[in-house]
């Protein structure tokens, strides 16, 4: 396993949720960087060059995450970075019935809040590789 | 033509979903003015704009572009950016009309322009109705309504958008977010008709174009051209902001000693003294009065002879951009002998 931890950018305006997910992922060996809105999330991703992005949808605006995802995909060097959307958009905005499979999140993954953390972790490790090592690693021993 | 209704409360969702068809660009505020730019968030979109500084022309005929590079062995077309998928969201009818005019020049002629053609194929156009301001006269130029040149067109019906589907791509966009749309009811059609009638009465500028080419023929030696020539600064602002001014200059950049180089084209205007200068230093339009006269004649007379309609769309951009207040409607009405702007 590489000694370099996989980098994840987490974009979410919910401080409590972000803190919990950050702690969980760091515990499993990931390096987590957090932004609280879509625009700064894209900026952060440009600097961090993450291996994966976790994106909320409803932040300052209810479609903010949709635009941030597309901006990431059209940023040179970040076009291929996996984006996992974690959102309550379907429960908070029941009028929005367009499923991710209809194209707005093609090739990436969607997780409904409240998120099933083991399922999220399984998808992250499956996507980034080296998941088993990360799962078994005590974050305190990672360089 | 297929018609649907999109509740305004769902417009942001629709704009979010159709990003799968291309990078969404829309009018955003730039100081007191507006410009088509890539959207970073929905709230940046200003669909209540009056006009953008530059028309959508900039997406199809960029101000400057490399056409090809060459060596002694041949040339390689420059294709960077030609396949980029874009969605222009919120294009006014007059600007769609302007694109249709550019189509006639760059697509429908005997030698289609491959660069323009590629961009037109890859850029989706979603139109939106507008409220005319004091500088709009698109209705006079028959450009206040379009029946082609767009993929979707939205008409503001208060709490919803009456939606015209113009192309198969537009239909695909609607289908990708079908749950957001509703069927059109008879009262929606009635509301559309009422809105159309009400808009027709909002225009403050008017010019009769029916026999304008003939009047131009009669007024070829009018003193008004000398007067305009004295006033015009030849800055070219009116041409740069014009949705249908398509003249460009072609320049080669040669790599000395390498038998290689590149060819670029950039926007040009007949108002520049260099525009009609030819080898040997001769200039077909030496005087500024000749040049501004040429611009008016090309728009209002020559284009009519060639394509059956003026190439002016009545967007008002040249009016607001002219630093010396040359007002196209006032010029046309003076030529016609109408004392006041109606």
Tab-separated table of C-alpha atoms in Angstrom:
chain	number	residue	atom	x	y	z
A	1	UNK	CA	0.000	0.000	0.000
A	2	UNK	CA	1.201	3.479	-0.782
A	3	UNK	CA	2.210	5.470	2.239
A	4	UNK	CA	0.461	8.493	0.747
A	5	UNK	CA	-3.114	8.802	1.879
A	6	UNK	CA	-5.879	9.218	-0.660
A	7	UNK	CA	-7.238	12.747	-0.688
A	8	UNK	CA	-10.948	13.471	-0.500
A	9	UNK	CA	-12.588	16.878	-0.820
A	10	UNK	CA	-15.846	17.081	1.100
A	11	UNK	CA	-18.206	19.896	0.069
A	12	UNK	CA	-21.068	20.363	2.494
A	13	UNK	CA	-22.493	23.325	4.395
A	14	UNK	CA	-23.658	21.219	7.343
A	15	UNK	CA	-20.880	21.552	9.928
A	16	UNK	CA	-22.025	18.632	12.064
A	17	UNK	CA	-22.421	16.299	9.107
A	18	UNK	CA	-19.075	17.361	7.664
A	19	UNK	CA	-17.317	16.875	10.982
A	20	UNK	CA	-18.774	13.395	11.407
A	21	UNK	CA	-17.919	12.254	7.893
A	22	UNK	CA	-14.455	13.774	8.133
A	23	UNK	CA	-13.736	11.971	11.386
A	24	UNK	CA	-15.043	8.699	9.971
A	25	UNK	CA	-12.981	8.902	6.796
A	26	UNK	CA	-9.845	10.058	8.576
A	27	UNK	CA	-10.238	7.137	10.922
A	28	UNK	CA	-10.134	4.913	7.860
A	29	UNK	CA	-6.982	6.433	6.528
A	30	UNK	CA	-8.163	9.151	4.162
A	31	UNK	CA	-7.014	12.733	4.060
A	32	UNK	CA	-10.111	14.943	4.060
A	33	UNK	CA	-10.316	18.581	2.991
A	34	UNK	CA	-13.571	20.420	3.483
A	35	UNK	CA	-15.354	23.318	1.798
A	36	UNK	CA	-18.740	24.704	2.775
A	37	UNK	CA	-20.105	25.784	-0.609
A	38	UNK	CA	-19.885	24.768	-4.221
A	39	UNK	CA	-17.717	27.571	-5.496
A	40	UNK	CA	-15.073	27.203	-2.777
A	41	UNK	CA	-15.325	23.443	-3.188
A	42	UNK	CA	-14.256	23.732	-6.815
A	43	UNK	CA	-11.452	26.104	-5.822
A	44	UNK	CA	-10.309	23.727	-3.106
A	45	UNK	CA	-10.343	20.802	-5.519
A	46	UNK	CA	-8.172	22.751	-7.945
A	47	UNK	CA	-5.594	23.201	-5.177
A	48	UNK	CA	-5.810	19.801	-3.484
A	49	UNK	CA	-6.215	17.686	-6.640
A	50	UNK	CA	-8.274	15.091	-4.754
A	51	UNK	CA	-8.734	11.451	-5.595
A	52	UNK	CA	-12.450	11.776	-4.944
A	53	UNK	CA	-15.025	14.475	-4.170
A	54	UNK	CA	-18.016	14.154	-1.864
A	55	UNK	CA	-20.592	16.780	-2.800
A	56	UNK	CA	-23.781	18.000	-1.196
A	57	UNK	CA	-26.490	19.468	-3.454
A	58	UNK	CA	-28.540	21.851	-1.338
A	59	UNK	CA	-26.162	24.394	0.143
A	60	UNK	CA	-26.516	28.175	-0.257
A	61	UNK	CA	-28.733	27.378	-3.232
A	62	UNK	CA	-30.794	24.265	-3.720
A	63	UNK	CA	-29.034	23.448	-7.006
A	64	UNK	CA	-25.560	24.499	-5.903
A	65	UNK	CA	-24.106	21.015	-5.892
A	66	UNK	CA	-25.368	20.306	-9.398
A	67	UNK	CA	-23.410	23.252	-10.745
A	68	UNK	CA	-20.346	22.497	-8.653
A	69	UNK	CA	-20.250	18.929	-9.985
A	70	UNK	CA	-20.390	20.170	-13.558
A	71	UNK	CA	-17.757	22.805	-12.901
A	72	UNK	CA	-15.471	20.109	-11.527
A	73	UNK	CA	-16.013	17.961	-14.576
A	74	UNK	CA	-15.062	20.830	-16.830
A	75	UNK	CA	-11.956	21.848	-14.914
A	76	UNK	CA	-8.771	20.692	-16.636
A	77	UNK	CA	-7.186	17.936	-14.574
A	78	UNK	CA	-10.360	17.238	-12.624
A	79	UNK	CA	-12.547	15.900	-15.422
A	80	UNK	CA	-12.090	12.300	-14.331
A	81	UNK	CA	-12.141	12.720	-10.559
A	82	UNK	CA	-14.965	10.588	-9.112
A	83	UNK	CA	-17.786	12.592	-7.568
A	84	UNK	CA	-20.101	11.082	-4.991
A	85	UNK	CA	-23.143	13.179	-4.233
A	86	UNK	CA	-24.501	12.903	-0.713
A	87	UNK	CA	-27.742	14.801	-0.428
A	88	UNK	CA	-31.260	14.988	0.895
A	89	UNK	CA	-32.431	16.664	-2.312
A	90	UNK	CA	-35.090	14.066	-3.067
A	91	UNK	CA	-36.653	14.274	0.371
A	92	UNK	CA	-36.198	18.027	0.806
A	93	UNK	CA	-37.366	18.885	-2.728
A	94	UNK	CA	-39.968	16.254	-3.628
A	95	UNK	CA	-40.831	18.156	-6.838
A	96	UNK	CA	-37.394	17.192	-8.140
A	97	UNK	CA	-37.834	13.714	-9.526
A	98	UNK	CA	-34.973	13.493	-12.026
A	99	UNK	CA	-32.901	10.544	-10.927
A	100	UNK	CA	-29.092	10.593	-11.160
A	101	UNK	CA	-29.294	7.913	-13.830
A	102	UNK	CA	-31.139	10.369	-16.083
A	103	UNK	CA	-27.795	11.939	-16.741
A	104	UNK	CA	-27.066	14.590	-14.168
A	105	UNK	CA	-24.674	12.282	-12.305
A	106	UNK	CA	-23.746	9.805	-14.998
A	107	UNK	CA	-20.802	7.552	-14.123
A	108	UNK	CA	-20.672	8.655	-10.475
A	109	UNK	CA	-22.651	7.730	-7.389
A	110	UNK	CA	-25.487	9.127	-5.306
A	111	UNK	CA	-26.067	8.597	-1.595
A	112	UNK	CA	-29.218	9.693	0.159
A	113	UNK	CA	-28.879	11.474	3.499
A	114	UNK	CA	-28.781	10.252	6.175
A	115	UNK	CA	-25.897	8.422	4.614
A	116	UNK	CA	-25.083	4.789	5.249
A	117	UNK	CA	-21.434	5.248	6.209
A	118	UNK	CA	-20.286	1.633	5.717
A	119	UNK	CA	-21.852	1.643	2.248
A	120	UNK	CA	-20.184	4.962	1.488
A	121	UNK	CA	-16.847	3.671	2.675
A	122	UNK	CA	-17.220	0.525	0.614
A	123	UNK	CA	-17.857	2.564	-2.538
A	124	UNK	CA	-14.983	4.919	-1.810
A	125	UNK	CA	-12.485	2.133	-1.261
A	126	UNK	CA	-13.778	0.259	-4.290
A	127	UNK	CA	-13.315	3.368	-6.423
A	128	UNK	CA	-9.948	4.494	-5.073
A	129	UNK	CA	-8.323	1.108	-4.647
A	130	UNK	CA	-6.257	0.056	-1.672
A	131	UNK	CA	-9.416	0.091	0.361
A	132	UNK	CA	-8.592	-2.922	2.412
A	133	UNK	CA	-5.386	-1.359	3.569
A	134	UNK	CA	-7.081	1.886	4.384
A	135	UNK	CA	-9.813	0.104	6.308
A	136	UNK	CA	-7.304	-1.758	8.436
A	137	UNK	CA	-5.033	1.161	9.020
A	138	UNK	CA	-4.894	3.060	12.254
A	139	UNK	CA	-4.816	6.707	11.156
A	140	UNK	CA	-2.318	7.413	13.806
A	141	UNK	CA	0.266	5.281	12.041
A	142	UNK	CA	-0.193	6.819	8.564
A	143	UNK	CA	2.464	9.184	7.421
B	1	UNK	CA	-44.091	22.551	-32.812
B	2	UNK	CA	-44.315	20.829	-29.427
B	3	UNK	CA	-45.359	23.083	-26.537
B	4	UNK	CA	-45.079	22.462	-22.816
B	5	UNK	CA	-45.177	24.368	-19.572
B	6	UNK	CA	-42.363	24.634	-17.045
B	7	UNK	CA	-43.270	26.051	-13.633
B	8	UNK	CA	-40.861	28.844	-12.708
B	9	UNK	CA	-40.245	27.154	-9.393
B	10	UNK	CA	-38.529	24.344	-11.306
B	11	UNK	CA	-36.421	26.361	-13.714
B	12	UNK	CA	-33.279	26.075	-11.596
B	13	UNK	CA	-33.663	22.310	-11.496
B	14	UNK	CA	-34.051	22.222	-15.256
B	15	UNK	CA	-30.919	24.344	-15.752
B	16	UNK	CA	-29.048	22.018	-13.413
B	17	UNK	CA	-30.116	18.859	-15.200
B	18	UNK	CA	-29.396	20.023	-18.736
B	19	UNK	CA	-25.761	20.553	-17.869
B	20	UNK	CA	-25.377	16.987	-19.110
B	21	UNK	CA	-25.844	18.461	-22.604
B	22	UNK	CA	-23.042	20.970	-22.214
B	23	UNK	CA	-21.533	23.697	-20.107
B	24	UNK	CA	-24.327	26.137	-19.332
B	25	UNK	CA	-23.671	29.768	-20.170
B	26	UNK	CA	-26.200	32.489	-19.414
B	27	UNK	CA	-26.375	36.268	-19.013
B	28	UNK	CA	-24.708	37.419	-15.804
B	29	UNK	CA	-24.337	40.928	-14.429
B	30	UNK	CA	-21.157	42.825	-15.216
B	31	UNK	CA	-21.554	46.120	-13.397
B	32	UNK	CA	-24.646	47.742	-14.865
B	33	UNK	CA	-24.449	45.592	-17.973
B	34	UNK	CA	-24.695	41.927	-18.825
B	35	UNK	CA	-22.554	39.327	-20.518
B	36	UNK	CA	-22.983	35.706	-21.521
B	37	UNK	CA	-20.670	33.699	-19.305
B	38	UNK	CA	-20.338	30.241	-17.849
B	39	UNK	CA	-22.629	29.772	-14.848
B	40	UNK	CA	-20.994	28.774	-11.588
B	41	UNK	CA	-24.292	28.814	-9.726
B	42	UNK	CA	-27.872	29.363	-10.800
B	43	UNK	CA	-28.328	32.639	-8.929
B	44	UNK	CA	-25.678	34.237	-11.163
B	45	UNK	CA	-28.061	33.965	-14.126
B	46	UNK	CA	-29.895	37.208	-14.891
B	47	UNK	CA	-32.737	36.238	-17.155
B	48	UNK	CA	-34.258	39.685	-16.665
B	49	UNK	CA	-31.414	41.272	-18.648
B	50	UNK	CA	-32.118	43.775	-21.394
B	51	UNK	CA	-29.175	42.980	-23.674
B	52	UNK	CA	-25.688	41.578	-23.307
B	53	UNK	CA	-22.656	43.681	-24.185
B	54	UNK	CA	-21.616	41.204	-26.861
B	55	UNK	CA	-24.173	39.058	-28.647
B	56	UNK	CA	-24.014	35.250	-28.766
B	57	UNK	CA	-22.010	35.698	-31.974
B	58	UNK	CA	-18.877	35.458	-29.836
B	59	UNK	CA	-19.506	31.734	-29.305
B	60	UNK	CA	-19.774	30.934	-32.994
B	61	UNK	CA	-17.415	33.467	-34.530
B	62	UNK	CA	-14.875	34.229	-31.795
B	63	UNK	CA	-13.243	37.652	-31.807
B	64	UNK	CA	-9.958	35.941	-32.681
B	65	UNK	CA	-9.242	32.356	-33.668
B	66	UNK	CA	-6.472	30.340	-35.219
B	67	UNK	CA	-7.706	28.664	-38.390
B	68	UNK	CA	-4.744	26.443	-39.165
B	69	UNK	CA	-1.010	26.021	-38.905
B	70	UNK	CA	1.143	25.272	-41.902
B	71	UNK	CA	4.522	24.139	-42.997
B	72	UNK	CA	6.091	23.706	-46.404
B	73	UNK	CA	4.449	20.268	-46.532
B	74	UNK	CA	0.870	21.368	-45.952
B	75	UNK	CA	-1.509	22.638	-43.324
B	76	UNK	CA	-3.275	21.320	-40.240
B	77	UNK	CA	-6.690	22.775	-39.350
B	78	UNK	CA	-6.929	24.130	-35.804
B	79	UNK	CA	-9.793	22.370	-34.084
B	80	UNK	CA	-9.286	23.232	-30.422
B	81	UNK	CA	-12.591	23.985	-28.758
B	82	UNK	CA	-14.706	23.193	-31.785
B	83	UNK	CA	-16.176	20.094	-30.167
B	84	UNK	CA	-16.976	21.753	-26.850
B	85	UNK	CA	-20.600	21.217	-25.915
B	86	UNK	CA	-22.275	24.367	-24.634
B	87	UNK	CA	-25.804	25.352	-23.709
B	88	UNK	CA	-26.603	29.042	-24.147
B	89	UNK	CA	-29.415	29.661	-21.705
B	90	UNK	CA	-31.558	32.760	-22.088
B	91	UNK	CA	-30.972	34.019	-25.620
B	92	UNK	CA	-33.433	36.687	-26.727
B	93	UNK	CA	-35.450	36.223	-29.907
B	94	UNK	CA	-33.568	39.004	-31.701
B	95	UNK	CA	-30.249	37.297	-30.998
B	96	UNK	CA	-31.593	33.953	-32.228
B	97	UNK	CA	-32.710	35.835	-35.335
B	98	UNK	CA	-29.163	37.178	-35.595
B	99	UNK	CA	-27.803	33.631	-35.475
B	100	UNK	CA	-30.201	32.665	-38.242
B	101	UNK	CA	-28.728	35.492	-40.323
B	102	UNK	CA	-25.198	34.270	-39.614
B	103	UNK	CA	-26.372	30.789	-40.626
B	104	UNK	CA	-27.319	32.158	-44.028
B	105	UNK	CA	-23.823	33.549	-44.490
B	106	UNK	CA	-21.726	30.805	-42.895
B	107	UNK	CA	-23.827	27.667	-43.375
B	108	UNK	CA	-26.225	28.037	-46.242
B	109	UNK	CA	-23.903	29.501	-48.858
B	110	UNK	CA	-21.893	27.584	-51.422
B	111	UNK	CA	-18.883	27.410	-49.079
B	112	UNK	CA	-19.977	26.613	-45.515
B	113	UNK	CA	-17.528	27.755	-42.853
B	114	UNK	CA	-16.315	24.583	-41.067
B	115	UNK	CA	-15.434	26.410	-37.846
B	116	UNK	CA	-18.818	28.089	-37.565
B	117	UNK	CA	-20.564	24.899	-38.583
B	118	UNK	CA	-18.871	22.848	-35.868
B	119	UNK	CA	-19.712	25.370	-33.174
B	120	UNK	CA	-23.305	25.750	-34.306
B	121	UNK	CA	-23.651	21.965	-34.105
B	122	UNK	CA	-22.196	21.782	-30.596
B	123	UNK	CA	-23.845	24.798	-28.977
B	124	UNK	CA	-27.440	24.387	-27.865
B	125	UNK	CA	-29.597	27.505	-27.758
B	126	UNK	CA	-32.351	28.036	-25.220
B	127	UNK	CA	-34.235	31.223	-25.939
B	128	UNK	CA	-36.207	33.372	-23.539
B	129	UNK	CA	-38.710	36.100	-24.173
B	130	UNK	CA	-37.939	39.635	-23.040
B	131	UNK	CA	-39.410	43.045	-22.332
B	132	UNK	CA	-38.269	45.717	-24.807
B	133	UNK	CA	-36.538	48.789	-23.435
B	134	UNK	CA	-36.200	52.254	-24.959
B	135	UNK	CA	-33.518	51.095	-27.417
B	136	UNK	CA	-35.200	47.967	-28.763
B	137	UNK	CA	-36.754	47.949	-32.232
B	138	UNK	CA	-36.597	44.251	-33.060
B	139	UNK	CA	-40.306	44.245	-33.818
B	140	UNK	CA	-39.693	46.722	-36.648
B	141	UNK	CA	-37.023	44.385	-38.027
B	142	UNK	CA	-39.342	41.347	-37.711
B	143	UNK	CA	-36.883	39.871	-35.197
B	144	UNK	CA	-39.075	39.868	-32.101
B	145	UNK	CA	-40.207	36.310	-32.802
B	146	UNK	CA	-38.320	33.327	-34.196
B	147	UNK	CA	-39.605	29.981	-35.358
B	148	UNK	CA	-36.195	28.364	-35.831
B	149	UNK	CA	-32.613	28.612	-34.685
B	150	UNK	CA	-33.267	27.516	-31.098
B	151	UNK	CA	-33.604	24.197	-29.317
B	152	UNK	CA	-36.036	25.471	-26.701
B	153	UNK	CA	-37.715	28.823	-26.224
B	154	UNK	CA	-39.310	30.038	-23.001
B	155	UNK	CA	-42.096	32.599	-22.762
B	156	UNK	CA	-42.770	34.121	-19.370
B	157	UNK	CA	-46.386	33.429	-18.376
B	158	UNK	CA	-46.170	34.687	-14.797
B	159	UNK	CA	-45.727	31.592	-12.679
B	160	UNK	CA	-44.579	29.346	-15.526
B	161	UNK	CA	-42.721	29.347	-18.824
B	162	UNK	CA	-44.630	28.480	-21.966
B	163	UNK	CA	-42.044	26.305	-23.707
B	164	UNK	CA	-41.574	25.793	-27.437
B	165	UNK	CA	-39.500	22.768	-28.446
B	166	UNK	CA	-37.562	23.659	-31.573
B	167	UNK	CA	-35.321	20.673	-32.267
B	168	UNK	CA	-34.746	17.033	-31.434
B	169	UNK	CA	-32.014	18.149	-29.048
B	170	UNK	CA	-34.509	20.405	-27.306
B	171	UNK	CA	-36.855	17.464	-27.040
B	172	UNK	CA	-34.057	15.381	-25.515
B	173	UNK	CA	-33.491	18.111	-22.933
B	174	UNK	CA	-37.151	18.110	-22.016
B	175	UNK	CA	-37.232	14.322	-21.823
B	176	UNK	CA	-34.180	14.300	-19.558
B	177	UNK	CA	-36.225	16.281	-17.056
B	178	UNK	CA	-39.725	15.276	-18.116
B	179	UNK	CA	-41.085	15.263	-14.576
B	180	UNK	CA	-40.457	18.998	-14.304
B	181	UNK	CA	-42.752	19.846	-17.220
B	182	UNK	CA	-46.527	19.981	-17.450
B	183	UNK	CA	-48.865	19.814	-20.439
B	184	UNK	CA	-50.176	23.063	-21.879
B	185	UNK	CA	-53.813	23.845	-21.105
B	186	UNK	CA	-56.129	26.020	-23.245
B	187	UNK	CA	-55.801	28.862	-20.735
B	188	UNK	CA	-52.010	28.757	-21.188
B	189	UNK	CA	-52.418	29.265	-24.929
B	190	UNK	CA	-54.763	32.167	-24.242
B	191	UNK	CA	-52.211	33.644	-21.835
B	192	UNK	CA	-49.490	33.310	-24.457
B	193	UNK	CA	-51.591	35.168	-27.027
B	194	UNK	CA	-52.401	37.934	-24.562
B	195	UNK	CA	-48.747	38.235	-23.624
B	196	UNK	CA	-47.722	38.425	-27.281
B	197	UNK	CA	-50.220	41.199	-27.936
B	198	UNK	CA	-49.193	43.123	-24.835
B	199	UNK	CA	-45.519	42.939	-25.767
B	200	UNK	CA	-46.209	44.304	-29.225
B	201	UNK	CA	-47.479	47.476	-27.613
B	202	UNK	CA	-44.423	47.976	-25.403
B	203	UNK	CA	-42.013	49.086	-28.116
B	204	UNK	CA	-41.051	52.735	-27.977
B	205	UNK	CA	-38.950	52.708	-31.151
B	206	UNK	CA	-40.326	51.994	-34.569
B	207	UNK	CA	-39.054	52.167	-38.112
B	208	UNK	CA	-40.814	51.143	-41.306
B	209	UNK	CA	-38.551	48.850	-43.329
B	210	UNK	CA	-40.920	47.837	-46.113
B	211	UNK	CA	-39.489	50.079	-48.849
B	212	UNK	CA	-36.278	51.019	-47.092
B	213	UNK	CA	-33.982	49.585	-49.804
B	214	UNK	CA	-35.661	51.777	-52.371
B	215	UNK	CA	-35.326	54.825	-50.145
B	216	UNK	CA	-31.649	54.024	-49.720
B	217	UNK	CA	-31.337	53.984	-53.508
B	218	UNK	CA	-32.932	57.412	-53.665
B	219	UNK	CA	-30.797	58.851	-50.868
B	220	UNK	CA	-27.385	57.666	-52.030
B	221	UNK	CA	-26.090	61.229	-52.247
B	222	UNK	CA	-27.935	62.517	-49.186
B	223	UNK	CA	-26.100	65.054	-47.053
B	224	UNK	CA	-26.771	62.855	-44.070
B	225	UNK	CA	-23.799	60.641	-44.970
B	226	UNK	CA	-21.367	63.562	-44.824
B	227	UNK	CA	-22.915	64.599	-41.536
B	228	UNK	CA	-22.503	61.092	-40.086
B	229	UNK	CA	-18.968	60.891	-41.453
B	230	UNK	CA	-18.086	64.068	-39.551
B	231	UNK	CA	-19.563	62.664	-36.368
B	232	UNK	CA	-18.401	59.030	-36.463
B	233	UNK	CA	-15.151	58.291	-34.622
B	234	UNK	CA	-14.581	55.067	-36.586
B	235	UNK	CA	-14.083	53.258	-33.290
B	236	UNK	CA	-15.932	50.222	-34.604
B	237	UNK	CA	-17.887	49.678	-31.377
B	238	UNK	CA	-21.166	49.340	-33.277
B	239	UNK	CA	-19.736	46.533	-35.387
B	240	UNK	CA	-18.097	44.705	-32.513
B	241	UNK	CA	-21.377	44.521	-30.598
B	242	UNK	CA	-23.510	43.825	-33.660
B	243	UNK	CA	-24.988	40.299	-33.739
B	244	UNK	CA	-24.711	40.145	-37.524
B	245	UNK	CA	-21.504	42.002	-38.388
B	246	UNK	CA	-19.428	39.082	-39.553
B	247	UNK	CA	-16.478	40.660	-41.376
B	248	UNK	CA	-13.114	39.387	-40.289
B	249	UNK	CA	-9.519	40.032	-41.207
B	250	UNK	CA	-7.075	37.207	-41.911
B	251	UNK	CA	-3.480	37.414	-40.814
B	252	UNK	CA	-0.536	35.049	-41.107
B	253	UNK	CA	2.089	34.747	-38.413
B	254	UNK	CA	5.176	33.332	-40.040
B	255	UNK	CA	7.939	31.621	-38.110
B	256	UNK	CA	10.980	33.072	-39.753
B	257	UNK	CA	13.475	30.496	-40.912
B	258	UNK	CA	11.162	27.548	-40.291
B	259	UNK	CA	8.984	27.597	-43.407
B	260	UNK	CA	6.015	27.429	-41.029
B	261	UNK	CA	3.371	29.619	-39.516
B	262	UNK	CA	-0.239	29.989	-38.522
B	263	UNK	CA	-3.237	31.784	-39.911
B	264	UNK	CA	-5.649	33.666	-37.682
B	265	UNK	CA	-8.812	35.554	-38.288
B	266	UNK	CA	-10.140	38.329	-36.104
B	267	UNK	CA	-13.177	40.584	-36.160
B	268	UNK	CA	-12.883	43.508	-38.511
B	269	UNK	CA	-15.256	46.287	-39.479
B	270	UNK	CA	-15.955	48.329	-42.554
B	271	UNK	CA	-15.653	51.413	-40.342
B	272	UNK	CA	-11.891	50.960	-40.082
B	273	UNK	CA	-9.901	52.797	-42.726
B	274	UNK	CA	-7.873	49.648	-43.355
B	275	UNK	CA	-10.923	47.583	-44.261
B	276	UNK	CA	-11.087	48.579	-47.916
B	277	UNK	CA	-7.400	49.305	-48.389
B	278	UNK	CA	-5.794	47.098	-50.999
B	279	UNK	CA	-2.348	46.374	-52.316
B	280	UNK	CA	-0.680	49.473	-53.662
B	281	UNK	CA	-2.264	51.626	-50.996
B	282	UNK	CA	-5.505	52.326	-52.787
B	283	UNK	CA	-8.599	52.561	-50.601
B	284	UNK	CA	-12.089	52.034	-51.961
B	285	UNK	CA	-13.596	53.941	-49.052
B	286	UNK	CA	-11.102	56.603	-48.171
B	287	UNK	CA	-13.469	58.924	-46.320
B	288	UNK	CA	-15.218	58.150	-43.062
B	289	UNK	CA	-18.492	59.220	-44.620
B	290	UNK	CA	-18.015	56.517	-47.252
B	291	UNK	CA	-17.383	53.933	-44.600
B	292	UNK	CA	-20.359	54.624	-42.353
B	293	UNK	CA	-22.535	54.938	-45.414
B	294	UNK	CA	-21.306	51.543	-46.569
B	295	UNK	CA	-22.223	50.004	-43.230
B	296	UNK	CA	-25.768	51.337	-43.413
B	297	UNK	CA	-26.128	50.244	-47.036
B	298	UNK	CA	-24.852	46.772	-46.372
B	299	UNK	CA	-27.215	46.271	-43.456
B	300	UNK	CA	-30.340	47.810	-44.907
B	301	UNK	CA	-29.993	47.502	-48.639
B	302	UNK	CA	-27.316	45.077	-49.817
B	303	UNK	CA	-28.313	42.301	-47.451
B	304	UNK	CA	-31.943	42.664	-48.505
B	305	UNK	CA	-30.933	42.230	-52.127
B	306	UNK	CA	-28.880	39.157	-51.300
B	307	UNK	CA	-30.956	37.455	-48.624
B	308	UNK	CA	-34.361	39.095	-48.719
B	309	UNK	CA	-34.198	40.850	-45.367
B	310	UNK	CA	-32.055	43.456	-43.598
B	311	UNK	CA	-29.231	42.144	-41.456
B	312	UNK	CA	-30.083	44.581	-38.677
B	313	UNK	CA	-32.066	42.821	-35.936
B	314	UNK	CA	-33.063	45.863	-33.895
B	315	UNK	CA	-31.299	44.813	-30.698
B	316	UNK	CA	-30.189	48.369	-29.928
B	317	UNK	CA	-26.598	47.453	-29.085
B	318	UNK	CA	-25.132	49.934	-31.570
B	319	UNK	CA	-27.297	52.661	-30.055
B	320	UNK	CA	-26.068	52.096	-26.519
B	321	UNK	CA	-22.444	51.536	-27.507
B	322	UNK	CA	-21.904	54.527	-29.796
B	323	UNK	CA	-19.762	57.103	-27.996
B	324	UNK	CA	-21.106	59.955	-30.160
B	325	UNK	CA	-24.773	58.935	-30.027
B	326	UNK	CA	-25.301	57.927	-33.609
B	327	UNK	CA	-28.778	56.416	-33.418
B	328	UNK	CA	-29.668	53.966	-36.151
B	329	UNK	CA	-33.431	54.476	-35.875
B	330	UNK	CA	-33.064	58.245	-36.034
B	331	UNK	CA	-30.902	57.883	-39.140
B	332	UNK	CA	-33.388	55.587	-40.837
B	333	UNK	CA	-36.331	57.779	-39.946
B	334	UNK	CA	-34.529	60.885	-41.160
B	335	UNK	CA	-33.829	59.173	-44.458
B	336	UNK	CA	-37.488	58.281	-44.653
B	337	UNK	CA	-38.481	61.811	-43.774
B	338	UNK	CA	-40.125	60.975	-40.503
B	339	UNK	CA	-39.543	63.921	-38.211
B	340	UNK	CA	-39.760	62.156	-34.881
B	341	UNK	CA	-38.930	58.745	-33.588
B	342	UNK	CA	-42.320	57.097	-33.219
